[in-house]
Coordinates of C-alpha atoms in Angstrom, one line a residue:
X23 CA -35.4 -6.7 1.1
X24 CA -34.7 -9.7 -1.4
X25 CA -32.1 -11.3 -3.7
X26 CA -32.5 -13.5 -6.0
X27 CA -30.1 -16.4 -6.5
X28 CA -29.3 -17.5 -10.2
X29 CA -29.7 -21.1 -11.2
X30 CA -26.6 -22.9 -11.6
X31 CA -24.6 -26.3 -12.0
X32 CA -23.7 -28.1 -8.7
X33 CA -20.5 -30.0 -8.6
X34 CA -22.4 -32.9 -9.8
X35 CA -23.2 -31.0 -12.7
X36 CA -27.5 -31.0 -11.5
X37 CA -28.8 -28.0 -11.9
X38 CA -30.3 -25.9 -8.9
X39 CA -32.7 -24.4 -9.5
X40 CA -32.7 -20.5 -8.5
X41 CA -34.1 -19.1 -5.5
X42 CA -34.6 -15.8 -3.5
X43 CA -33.2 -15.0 -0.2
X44 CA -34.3 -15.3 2.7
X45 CA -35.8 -18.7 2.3
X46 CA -39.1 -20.0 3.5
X47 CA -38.1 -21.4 7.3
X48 CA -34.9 -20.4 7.0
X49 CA -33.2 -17.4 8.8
X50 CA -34.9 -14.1 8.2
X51 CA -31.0 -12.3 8.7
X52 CA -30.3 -13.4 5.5
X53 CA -31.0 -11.8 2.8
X54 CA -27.9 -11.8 0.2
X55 CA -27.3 -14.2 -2.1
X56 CA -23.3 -15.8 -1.3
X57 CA -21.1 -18.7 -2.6
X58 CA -19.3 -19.7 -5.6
X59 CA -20.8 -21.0 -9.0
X60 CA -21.5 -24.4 -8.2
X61 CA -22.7 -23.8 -4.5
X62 CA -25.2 -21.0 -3.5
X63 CA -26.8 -19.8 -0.6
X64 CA -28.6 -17.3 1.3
X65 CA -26.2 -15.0 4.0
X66 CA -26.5 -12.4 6.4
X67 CA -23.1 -11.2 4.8
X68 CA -22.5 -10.1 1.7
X69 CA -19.0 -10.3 1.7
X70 CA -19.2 -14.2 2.8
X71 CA -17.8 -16.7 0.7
X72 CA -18.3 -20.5 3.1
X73 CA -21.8 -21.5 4.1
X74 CA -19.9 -22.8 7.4
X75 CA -17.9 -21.6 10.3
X76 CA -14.5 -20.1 10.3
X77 CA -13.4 -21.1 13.4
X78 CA -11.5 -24.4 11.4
X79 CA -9.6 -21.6 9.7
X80 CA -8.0 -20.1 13.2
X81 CA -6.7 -23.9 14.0
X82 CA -4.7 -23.8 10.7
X83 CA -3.5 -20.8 11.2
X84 CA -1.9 -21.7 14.2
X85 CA -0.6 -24.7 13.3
X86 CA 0.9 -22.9 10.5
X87 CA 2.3 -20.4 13.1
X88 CA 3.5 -23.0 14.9
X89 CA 5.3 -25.4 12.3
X90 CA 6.7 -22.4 10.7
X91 CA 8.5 -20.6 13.9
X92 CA 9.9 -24.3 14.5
X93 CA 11.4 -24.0 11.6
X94 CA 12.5 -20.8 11.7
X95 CA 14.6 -21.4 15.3
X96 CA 15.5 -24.7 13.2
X97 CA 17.2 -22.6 10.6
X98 CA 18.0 -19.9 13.1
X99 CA 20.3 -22.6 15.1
X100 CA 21.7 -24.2 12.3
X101 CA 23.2 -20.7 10.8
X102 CA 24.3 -20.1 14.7
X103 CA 26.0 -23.8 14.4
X104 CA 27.9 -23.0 11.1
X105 CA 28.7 -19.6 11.7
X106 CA 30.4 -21.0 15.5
X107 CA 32.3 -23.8 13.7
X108 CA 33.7 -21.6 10.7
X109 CA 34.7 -18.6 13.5
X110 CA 36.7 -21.9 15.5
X111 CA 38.0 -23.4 12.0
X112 CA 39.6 -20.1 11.3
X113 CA 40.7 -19.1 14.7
X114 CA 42.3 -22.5 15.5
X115 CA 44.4 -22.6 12.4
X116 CA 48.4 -22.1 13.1
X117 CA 49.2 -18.7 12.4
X118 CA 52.8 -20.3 11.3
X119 CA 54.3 -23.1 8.1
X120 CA 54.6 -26.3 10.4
X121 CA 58.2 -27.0 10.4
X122 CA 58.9 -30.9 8.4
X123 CA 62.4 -31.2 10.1
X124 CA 64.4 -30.8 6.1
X125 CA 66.3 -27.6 6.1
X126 CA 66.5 -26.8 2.6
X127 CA 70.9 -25.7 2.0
X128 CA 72.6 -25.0 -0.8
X129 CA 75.0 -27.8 -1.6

């Protein structure tokens, strides 16, 4: 089994030629043709859309994890903070007018 690849425009703007997978000396898994319209290459997966690795993609996904549940117990503590100092505010008011020490009388 065999696919052809389609000529097409690197991101230098040379055309590549086209070319069927698998390659001459290359890996005999793979037989689709993958990539976007400027890069192609021959895969073992059809569904594949990097002609590298995704193990990069785990590390930013934990560092996203990471930077957004420190934020999240940032935010979480601040709304705990506000909502504590508006519950004092309110319950340390006096209940009572202060009095000023003027009784008002009619003269």
């Amino acid at each position: 089994m065999s696919t052809e690849c389609s000529s097409y425009l690197n991101a230098d703007k040379v055309l590549v030629s086209g070319f069927s997978c698998p390659r001459a000396g290359g890996d005999a898994r793979a037989v689709f043709c993958c990539g976007f319209q400027d890069v192609k290459y021959c895969c073992d997966d059809p569904h594949s859309f990097f002609p590298y690795e995704h193990s990069y993609m785990w590390w930013l996904s934990v560092g996203a994890l990471v930077g957004l549940s420190i934020a999240a117990v940032v935010l979480f503590a601040f709304i705990i903070t506000v909502c504590v100092l508006c519950y004092l505010f309110i319950n340390t008011k006096p209940r009572s007018k202060l009095d000023t020490g003027l009784s008002l009388q009619m003269a």
